[in-house]
PDB file of C-alpha atoms in Angstrom:
ATOM      1  CA  MET A 213     -18.884 -54.672 -75.184  1.00 49.00           C
ATOM      2  CA  ASN A 214     -15.131 -55.168 -74.929  1.00 52.00           C
ATOM      3  CA  GLN A 215     -13.415 -57.988 -76.706  1.00 55.00           C
ATOM      4  CA  SER A 216      -9.689 -58.623 -77.040  1.00 51.00           C
ATOM      5  CA  PHE A 217      -8.012 -60.910 -79.508  1.00 51.00           C
ATOM      6  CA  GLU A 218      -4.656 -62.674 -79.695  1.00 51.00           C
ATOM      7  CA  TRP A 219      -3.658 -64.456 -82.899  1.00 46.00           C
ATOM      8  CA  ARG A 220      -0.707 -66.415 -84.159  1.00 47.00           C
ATOM      9  CA  SER A 221      -1.121 -65.372 -87.796  1.00 61.00           C
ATOM     10  CA  GLN A 222      -2.628 -62.620 -89.907  1.00 68.00           C
ATOM     11  CA  SER A 223      -4.976 -65.060 -91.654  1.00 72.00           C
ATOM     12  CA  ARG A 224      -6.317 -66.322 -88.349  1.00 81.00           C
ATOM     13  CA  LEU A 225      -6.748 -62.727 -87.221  1.00 83.00           C
ATOM     14  CA  LEU A 226      -8.886 -62.006 -90.268  1.00 84.00           C
ATOM     15  CA  ASP A 227     -11.024 -65.122 -89.748  1.00 86.00           C
ATOM     16  CA  GLU A 228     -11.534 -64.433 -86.040  1.00 89.00           C
ATOM     17  CA  VAL A 229     -12.546 -60.801 -86.553  1.00 91.00           C
ATOM     18  CA  ALA A 230     -14.906 -61.685 -89.416  1.00 90.00           C
ATOM     19  CA  GLN A 231     -16.560 -64.411 -87.330  1.00 87.00           C
ATOM     20  CA  ALA A 232     -16.915 -62.130 -84.303  1.00 91.00           C
ATOM     21  CA  LEU A 233     -18.624 -59.502 -86.455  1.00 92.00           C
ATOM     22  CA  ARG A 234     -20.906 -62.133 -88.014  1.00 88.00           C
ATOM     23  CA  GLU A 235     -22.033 -63.297 -84.593  1.00 84.00           C
ATOM     24  CA  ARG A 236     -22.802 -59.732 -83.546  1.00 87.00           C
ATOM     25  CA  ILE A 237     -24.917 -59.241 -86.655  1.00 85.00           C
ATOM     26  CA  TYR A 238     -26.658 -62.599 -86.169  1.00 80.00           C
ATOM     27  CA  ALA A 239     -27.387 -61.738 -82.535  1.00 75.00           C
ATOM     28  CA  GLY A 240     -28.832 -58.346 -83.465  1.00 77.00           C
ATOM     29  CA  VAL A 241     -26.084 -56.359 -81.729  1.00 85.00           C
ATOM     30  CA  TYR A 242     -25.686 -54.630 -85.089  1.00 88.00           C
ATOM     31  CA  ALA A 243     -29.184 -54.271 -86.520  1.00 83.00           C
ATOM     32  CA  PRO A 244     -30.023 -54.095 -90.247  1.00 84.00           C
ATOM     33  CA  GLY A 245     -29.057 -50.666 -91.551  1.00 86.00           C
ATOM     34  CA  ALA A 246     -26.795 -49.861 -88.580  1.00 90.00           C
ATOM     35  CA  THR A 247     -23.557 -48.023 -89.324  1.00 92.00           C
ATOM     36  CA  LEU A 248     -20.450 -49.911 -88.194  1.00 93.00           C
ATOM     37  CA  ARG A 249     -18.108 -47.400 -86.554  1.00 92.00           C
ATOM     38  CA  GLN A 250     -14.735 -48.832 -87.480  1.00 91.00           C
ATOM     39  CA  GLU A 251     -12.673 -46.805 -85.026  1.00 92.00           C
ATOM     40  CA  LYS A 252     -14.905 -47.866 -82.129  1.00 93.00           C
ATOM     41  CA  ILE A 253     -14.971 -51.546 -83.186  1.00 93.00           C
ATOM     42  CA  ALA A 254     -11.187 -51.634 -83.653  1.00 92.00           C
ATOM     43  CA  ALA A 255     -10.748 -50.232 -80.147  1.00 92.00           C
ATOM     44  CA  GLU A 256     -13.183 -52.769 -78.665  1.00 91.00           C
ATOM     45  CA  PHE A 257     -11.362 -55.652 -80.354  1.00 89.00           C
ATOM     46  CA  GLY A 258      -7.904 -54.259 -79.577  1.00 89.00           C
ATOM     47  CA  ILE A 259      -6.806 -54.363 -83.221  1.00 89.00           C
ATOM     48  CA  SER A 260      -5.732 -51.917 -85.918  1.00 88.00           C
ATOM     49  CA  ARG A 261      -8.071 -50.661 -88.644  1.00 88.00           C
ATOM     50  CA  THR A 262      -6.328 -52.747 -91.355  1.00 88.00           C
ATOM     51  CA  PRO A 263      -7.490 -56.245 -90.306  1.00 89.00           C
ATOM     52  CA  LEU A 264     -10.912 -54.807 -89.490  1.00 92.00           C
ATOM     53  CA  ARG A 265     -11.284 -53.410 -93.008  1.00 91.00           C
ATOM     54  CA  GLU A 266     -10.270 -56.782 -94.456  1.00 92.00           C
ATOM     55  CA  ALA A 267     -12.820 -58.568 -92.252  1.00 92.00           C
ATOM     56  CA  LEU A 268     -15.540 -56.157 -93.369  1.00 94.00           C
ATOM     57  CA  ARG A 269     -14.704 -56.939 -96.991  1.00 92.00           C
ATOM     58  CA  VAL A 270     -15.319 -60.618 -96.193  1.00 91.00           C
ATOM     59  CA  LEU A 271     -18.721 -59.758 -94.706  1.00 91.00           C
ATOM     60  CA  GLU A 272     -19.489 -57.639 -97.758  1.00 90.00           C
ATOM     61  CA  ARG A 273     -18.880 -60.685 -99.966  1.00 86.00           C
ATOM     62  CA  ASP A 274     -21.214 -62.649 -97.665  1.00 81.00           C
ATOM     63  CA  GLY A 275     -23.902 -60.029 -98.245  1.00 81.00           C
ATOM     64  CA  LEU A 276     -24.051 -59.110 -94.559  1.00 85.00           C
ATOM     65  CA  VAL A 277     -22.772 -55.541 -94.938  1.00 89.00           C
ATOM     66  CA  VAL A 278     -22.658 -52.878 -97.644  1.00 89.00           C
ATOM     67  CA  ASN A 279     -19.949 -50.275 -98.137  1.00 89.00           C
ATOM     68  CA  LYS A 280     -21.110 -47.092 -99.850  1.00 83.00           C
ATOM     69  CA  PRO A 281     -18.728 -44.169-100.391  1.00 81.00           C
ATOM     70  CA  GLY A 282     -19.717 -41.275 -98.205  1.00 79.00           C
ATOM     71  CA  SER A 283     -21.957 -43.303 -95.885  1.00 80.00           C
ATOM     72  CA  GLY A 284     -19.520 -45.881 -94.547  1.00 88.00           C
ATOM     73  CA  VAL A 285     -20.104 -49.563 -93.843  1.00 93.00           C
ATOM     74  CA  ARG A 286     -23.626 -50.546 -92.828  1.00 92.00           C
ATOM     75  CA  VAL A 287     -25.344 -53.829 -92.007  1.00 90.00           C
ATOM     76  CA  ALA A 288     -27.398 -54.991 -94.987  1.00 84.00           C
ATOM     77  CA  THR A 289     -31.092 -54.200 -94.967  1.00 80.00           C
ATOM     78  CA  ALA A 290     -33.988 -56.364 -96.106  1.00 71.00           C
ATOM     79  CA  ASP A 291     -35.152 -54.572 -99.217  1.00 73.00           C
ATOM     80  CA  LEU A 292     -37.684 -56.689-101.089  1.00 75.00           C
ATOM     81  CA  PRO A 293     -35.694 -57.535-104.278  1.00 79.00           C
ATOM     82  CA  LYS A 294     -32.615 -58.604-102.286  1.00 79.00           C
ATOM     83  CA  LEU A 295     -34.729 -60.582 -99.847  1.00 81.00           C
ATOM     84  CA  LEU A 296     -36.606 -62.480-102.558  1.00 86.00           C
ATOM     85  CA  ASP A 297     -33.350 -63.216-104.409  1.00 88.00           C
ATOM     86  CA  ALA A 298     -31.892 -64.613-101.190  1.00 88.00           C
ATOM     87  CA  TYR A 299     -34.937 -66.799-100.581  1.00 91.00           C
ATOM     88  CA  ALA A 300     -34.833 -68.085-104.178  1.00 94.00           C
ATOM     89  CA  VAL A 301     -31.344 -69.410-103.451  1.00 94.00           C
ATOM     90  CA  ARG A 302     -32.507 -70.713-100.059  1.00 95.00           C
ATOM     91  CA  GLU A 303     -35.318 -72.647-101.752  1.00 97.00           C
ATOM     92  CA  ALA A 304     -32.867 -74.459-104.012  1.00 97.00           C
ATOM     93  CA  MET A 305     -30.354 -74.909-101.188  1.00 97.00           C
ATOM     94  CA  ASP A 306     -32.861 -76.358 -98.723  1.00 97.00           C
ATOM     95  CA  GLY A 307     -34.318 -78.628-101.378  1.00 98.00           C
ATOM     96  CA  VAL A 308     -30.926 -80.137-102.186  1.00 98.00           C
ATOM     97  CA  ALA A 309     -30.039 -80.416 -98.490  1.00 98.00           C
ATOM     98  CA  ALA A 310     -33.259 -82.265 -97.653  1.00 98.00           C
ATOM     99  CA  ARG A 311     -32.894 -84.570-100.649  1.00 98.00           C
ATOM    100  CA  ASN A 312     -29.314 -85.454 -99.743  1.00 98.00           C
ATOM    101  CA  ALA A 313     -30.245 -85.852 -96.069  1.00 98.00           C
ATOM    102  CA  ALA A 314     -32.966 -88.336 -97.027  1.00 98.00           C
ATOM    103  CA  GLU A 315     -30.267 -90.355 -98.728  1.00 98.00           C
ATOM    104  CA  ARG A 316     -27.340 -89.893 -96.349  1.00 98.00           C
ATOM    105  CA  ALA A 317     -28.509 -88.956 -92.839  1.00 98.00           C
ATOM    106  CA  THR A 318     -27.735 -91.399 -90.060  1.00 98.00           C
ATOM    107  CA  THR A 319     -30.427 -92.782 -87.784  1.00 98.00           C
ATOM    108  CA  ALA A 320     -29.039 -90.673 -84.942  1.00 98.00           C
ATOM    109  CA  GLU A 321     -29.236 -87.519 -87.044  1.00 98.00           C
ATOM    110  CA  ILE A 322     -32.834 -88.223 -88.000  1.00 98.00           C
ATOM    111  CA  LYS A 323     -33.760 -88.785 -84.355  1.00 98.00           C
ATOM    112  CA  ASP A 324     -32.096 -85.487 -83.456  1.00 98.00           C
ATOM    113  CA  LEU A 325     -34.085 -83.669 -86.153  1.00 98.00           C
ATOM    114  CA  ALA A 326     -37.308 -85.129 -84.747  1.00 98.00           C
ATOM    115  CA  LYS A 327     -36.320 -83.980 -81.244  1.00 98.00           C
ATOM    116  CA  GLN A 328     -35.638 -80.489 -82.580  1.00 97.00           C
ATOM    117  CA  VAL A 329     -39.152 -80.349 -84.047  1.00 98.00           C
ATOM    118  CA  GLU A 330     -40.589 -81.345 -80.654  1.00 98.00           C
ATOM    119  CA  ARG A 331     -38.580 -78.585 -78.975  1.00 97.00           C
ATOM    120  CA  GLN A 332     -39.909 -76.113 -81.512  1.00 97.00           C
ATOM    121  CA  ARG A 333     -43.489 -77.139 -80.767  1.00 97.00           C
ATOM    122  CA  LYS A 334     -42.889 -76.359 -77.076  1.00 97.00           C
ATOM    123  CA  ILE A 335     -41.332 -72.989 -77.966  1.00 95.00           C
ATOM    124  CA  VAL A 336     -44.432 -72.109 -79.991  1.00 95.00           C
ATOM    125  CA  GLU A 337     -46.746 -73.200 -77.162  1.00 95.00           C
ATOM    126  CA  ASN A 338     -44.897 -70.827 -74.806  1.00 94.00           C
ATOM    127  CA  TRP A 339     -44.278 -68.319 -77.575  1.00 91.00           C
ATOM    128  CA  ASP A 340     -40.732 -66.934 -77.605  1.00 89.00           C
ATOM    129  CA  PRO A 341     -39.797 -65.324 -80.975  1.00 85.00           C
ATOM    130  CA  GLY A 342     -36.084 -65.153 -80.183  1.00 81.00           C
ATOM    131  CA  ALA A 343     -35.886 -68.794 -79.125  1.00 88.00           C
ATOM    132  CA  TYR A 344     -37.877 -69.854 -82.181  1.00 90.00           C
ATOM    133  CA  THR A 345     -35.605 -67.936 -84.554  1.00 87.00           C
ATOM    134  CA  GLN A 346     -32.540 -69.594 -83.043  1.00 87.00           C
ATOM    135  CA  SER A 347     -34.132 -73.067 -83.115  1.00 92.00           C
ATOM    136  CA  ASN A 348     -35.147 -72.531 -86.734  1.00 93.00           C
ATOM    137  CA  VAL A 349     -31.565 -71.799 -87.744  1.00 91.00           C
ATOM    138  CA  ILE A 350     -30.292 -74.828 -85.820  1.00 94.00           C
ATOM    139  CA  PHE A 351     -32.880 -77.064 -87.503  1.00 97.00           C
ATOM    140  CA  HIS A 352     -32.002 -75.999 -91.031  1.00 96.00           C
ATOM    141  CA  GLU A 353     -28.263 -76.146 -90.322  1.00 95.00           C
ATOM    142  CA  ALA A 354     -28.739 -79.697 -89.011  1.00 97.00           C
ATOM    143  CA  ILE A 355     -30.343 -80.753 -92.299  1.00 98.00           C
ATOM    144  CA  VAL A 356     -27.457 -79.196 -94.223  1.00 97.00           C
ATOM    145  CA  GLY A 357     -25.040 -81.085 -91.987  1.00 97.00           C
ATOM    146  CA  ALA A 358     -26.912 -84.356 -92.455  1.00 98.00           C
ATOM    147  CA  SER A 359     -26.845 -83.862 -96.230  1.00 98.00           C
ATOM    148  CA  ARG A 360     -23.055 -84.328 -96.262  1.00 98.00           C
ATOM    149  CA  ASN A 361     -22.948 -82.059 -99.295  1.00 98.00           C
ATOM    150  CA  ALA A 362     -19.749 -80.019 -99.053  1.00 96.00           C
ATOM    151  CA  SER A 363     -20.955 -77.674-101.791  1.00 96.00           C
ATOM    152  CA  LEU A 364     -23.683 -76.370 -99.464  1.00 95.00           C
ATOM    153  CA  ALA A 365     -21.265 -75.324 -96.726  1.00 90.00           C
ATOM    154  CA  PRO A 366     -20.326 -71.957 -98.325  1.00 87.00           C
ATOM    155  CA  LEU A 367     -24.034 -71.039 -98.293  1.00 88.00           C
ATOM    156  CA  GLY A 368     -24.180 -71.144 -94.505  1.00 87.00           C
ATOM    157  CA  PRO A 369     -24.058 -67.328 -94.178  1.00 84.00           C
ATOM    158  CA  LEU A 370     -27.063 -67.088 -96.505  1.00 87.00           C
ATOM    159  CA  LEU A 371     -29.099 -69.343 -94.228  1.00 89.00           C
ATOM    160  CA  ARG A 372     -28.318 -67.217 -91.175  1.00 85.00           C
ATOM    161  CA  MET A 373     -28.768 -63.972 -93.091  1.00 82.00           C
ATOM    162  CA  THR A 374     -32.295 -64.854 -94.188  1.00 85.00           C
ATOM    163  CA  SER A 375     -33.332 -66.479 -90.904  1.00 83.00           C
ATOM    164  CA  GLN A 376     -31.657 -64.199 -88.367  1.00 77.00           C
ATOM    165  CA  VAL A 377     -30.551 -60.891 -89.871  1.00 74.00           C
ATOM    166  CA  PHE A 378     -33.654 -60.266 -91.952  1.00 72.00           C
ATOM    167  CA  ALA A 379     -36.097 -61.887 -89.516  1.00 58.00           C
ATOM    168  CA  PRO A 380     -36.685 -58.584 -87.646  1.00 50.00           C
ATOM    169  CA  ALA A 381     -37.836 -57.029 -90.939  1.00 53.00           C
ATOM    170  CA  PHE A 382     -41.231 -58.686 -90.493  1.00 58.00           C
ATOM    171  CA  SER A 383     -43.422 -59.712 -87.593  1.00 57.00           C
ATOM    172  CA  LEU A 384     -42.988 -63.409 -86.874  1.00 71.00           C
ATOM    173  CA  SER A 385     -46.259 -64.627 -85.398  1.00 82.00           C
ATOM    174  CA  SER A 386     -46.849 -67.731 -83.332  1.00 87.00           C
ATOM    175  CA  GLU A 387     -49.445 -68.786 -85.940  1.00 89.00           C
ATOM    176  CA  ARG A 388     -46.916 -68.751 -88.784  1.00 86.00           C
ATOM    177  CA  ALA A 389     -44.300 -70.402 -86.565  1.00 90.00           C
ATOM    178  CA  SER A 390     -46.776 -73.166 -85.724  1.00 94.00           C
ATOM    179  CA  THR A 391     -47.367 -73.781 -89.426  1.00 93.00           C
ATOM    180  CA  ALA A 392     -43.629 -73.754 -90.081  1.00 93.00           C
ATOM    181  CA  VAL A 393     -42.992 -76.304 -87.327  1.00 96.00           C
ATOM    182  CA  ALA A 394     -45.658 -78.575 -88.824  1.00 97.00           C
ATOM    183  CA  GLU A 395     -43.842 -78.256 -92.151  1.00 97.00           C
ATOM    184  CA  HIS A 396     -40.561 -79.104 -90.430  1.00 98.00           C
ATOM    185  CA  GLY A 397     -42.185 -82.242 -89.066  1.00 98.00           C
ATOM    186  CA  LEU A 398     -43.270 -83.356 -92.536  1.00 98.00           C
ATOM    187  CA  ILE A 399     -39.774 -82.749 -93.904  1.00 98.00           C
ATOM    188  CA  VAL A 400     -38.270 -84.903 -91.151  1.00 98.00           C
ATOM    189  CA  GLU A 401     -40.822 -87.644 -91.836  1.00 98.00           C
ATOM    190  CA  ALA A 402     -39.830 -87.677 -95.517  1.00 98.00           C
ATOM    191  CA  ILE A 403     -36.140 -87.799 -94.597  1.00 98.00           C
ATOM    192  CA  ALA A 404     -36.801 -90.669 -92.173  1.00 98.00           C
ATOM    193  CA  ALA A 405     -38.728 -92.530 -94.885  1.00 98.00           C
ATOM    194  CA  ARG A 406     -35.766 -92.046 -97.253  1.00 98.00           C
ATOM    195  CA  ASN A 407     -38.171 -90.428 -99.726  1.00 98.00           C
ATOM    196  CA  LEU A 408     -35.765 -88.183-101.637  1.00 98.00           C
ATOM    197  CA  ASP A 409     -38.327 -86.581-103.963  1.00 98.00           C
ATOM    198  CA  GLU A 410     -40.803 -85.836-101.180  1.00 98.00           C
ATOM    199  CA  ALA A 411     -38.141 -84.414 -98.859  1.00 98.00           C
ATOM    200  CA  GLU A 412     -36.922 -82.041-101.558  1.00 98.00           C
ATOM    201  CA  LYS A 413     -40.450 -81.012-102.547  1.00 98.00           C
ATOM    202  CA  LEU A 414     -41.498 -80.285 -98.973  1.00 98.00           C
ATOM    203  CA  ALA A 415     -38.318 -78.363 -98.171  1.00 98.00           C
ATOM    204  CA  ARG A 416     -38.658 -76.171-101.246  1.00 98.00           C
ATOM    205  CA  ALA A 417     -42.347 -75.530-100.565  1.00 98.00           C
ATOM    206  CA  HIS A 418     -41.506 -74.578 -96.973  1.00 96.00           C
ATOM    207  CA  ILE A 419     -39.041 -71.869 -98.025  1.00 95.00           C
ATOM    208  CA  ASN A 420     -41.252 -70.689-100.877  1.00 94.00           C
ATOM    209  CA  ALA A 421     -44.160 -70.191 -98.478  1.00 91.00           C
ATOM    210  CA  THR A 422     -41.987 -67.973 -96.297  1.00 86.00           C
ATOM    211  CA  ALA A 423     -40.791 -65.979 -99.306  1.00 87.00           C
ATOM    212  CA  MET A 424     -44.320 -65.397-100.575  1.00 88.00           C
ATOM    213  CA  ARG A 425     -45.501 -64.304 -97.139  1.00 83.00           C
ATOM    214  CA  LEU A 426     -42.592 -61.877 -96.879  1.00 79.00           C
ATOM    215  CA  LYS A 427     -43.317 -60.489-100.324  1.00 82.00           C
ATOM    216  CA  ALA A 428     -46.953 -59.851 -99.468  1.00 81.00           C
ATOM    217  CA  LEU A 429     -46.113 -58.317 -96.091  1.00 73.00           C
ATOM    218  CA  LEU A 430     -43.339 -56.040 -97.313  1.00 69.00           C
ATOM    219  CA  GLU A 431     -45.373 -54.926-100.330  1.00 74.00           C
ATOM    220  CA  GLU A 432     -48.251 -54.130 -97.961  1.00 73.00           C
ATOM    221  CA  ARG A 433     -45.916 -52.071 -95.772  1.00 63.00           C
ATOM    222  CA  GLY A 434     -44.677 -50.230 -98.841  1.00 61.00           C
ATOM    223  CA  THR A 435     -48.235 -49.410 -99.844  1.00 50.00           C
ATOM    224  CA  ASP A 436     -49.004 -48.163 -96.329  1.00 49.00           C
ATOM    225  CA  LYS A 437     -46.011 -45.815 -96.446  1.00 50.00           C
ATOM    226  CA  GLU A 438     -47.151 -44.369 -99.772  1.00 51.00           C
ATOM    227  CA  ALA A 439     -50.723 -43.811 -98.565  1.00 48.00           C
TER     228      ALA A 439
END
């Protein structure tokens, strides 16, 4: 994959490189645990190692990569403690977003959320894990957008990290996706009804259910490895 960049300023260079690397991680080009070969990436992007190192530091702050002396920069992996910590923040984040959306979303935004749920139902019927993962991210980002809560914007990388980067760490089944889509529908109904408390409660329960399922699954895998 070759990619060339032209920038007017050093700050824009940093932002563009960081975003390009994020998208590669989100798309699975760089899988969890993969080593990022800086010399190769710099050559692909047509840049020097200095802006690349700065961009990787940004991703490290986002929690997308880790930099360990002696082993280089790697994409973050979904170890259980980190994953559950991330979902604990997601639970609070999604709860606030849904609550604010119930108060502030426009009629058009609510209609769009309902259409997204319908699209998800069709994706589940003709099961496509990749398409579902992408639609799930879009749905949750739409609620954050409809919340008009600027304080949630910096948590955007966390949403994508939990939903896209760590998603391959467990098997997403059509059965669980079907349940999740039903939960999405209830959240949208609460937002449409302007029921702030119910929207927040449903959104938090939705994320908590995912976290508990992940905990059980990853603990089971750990037990299998020890056996």
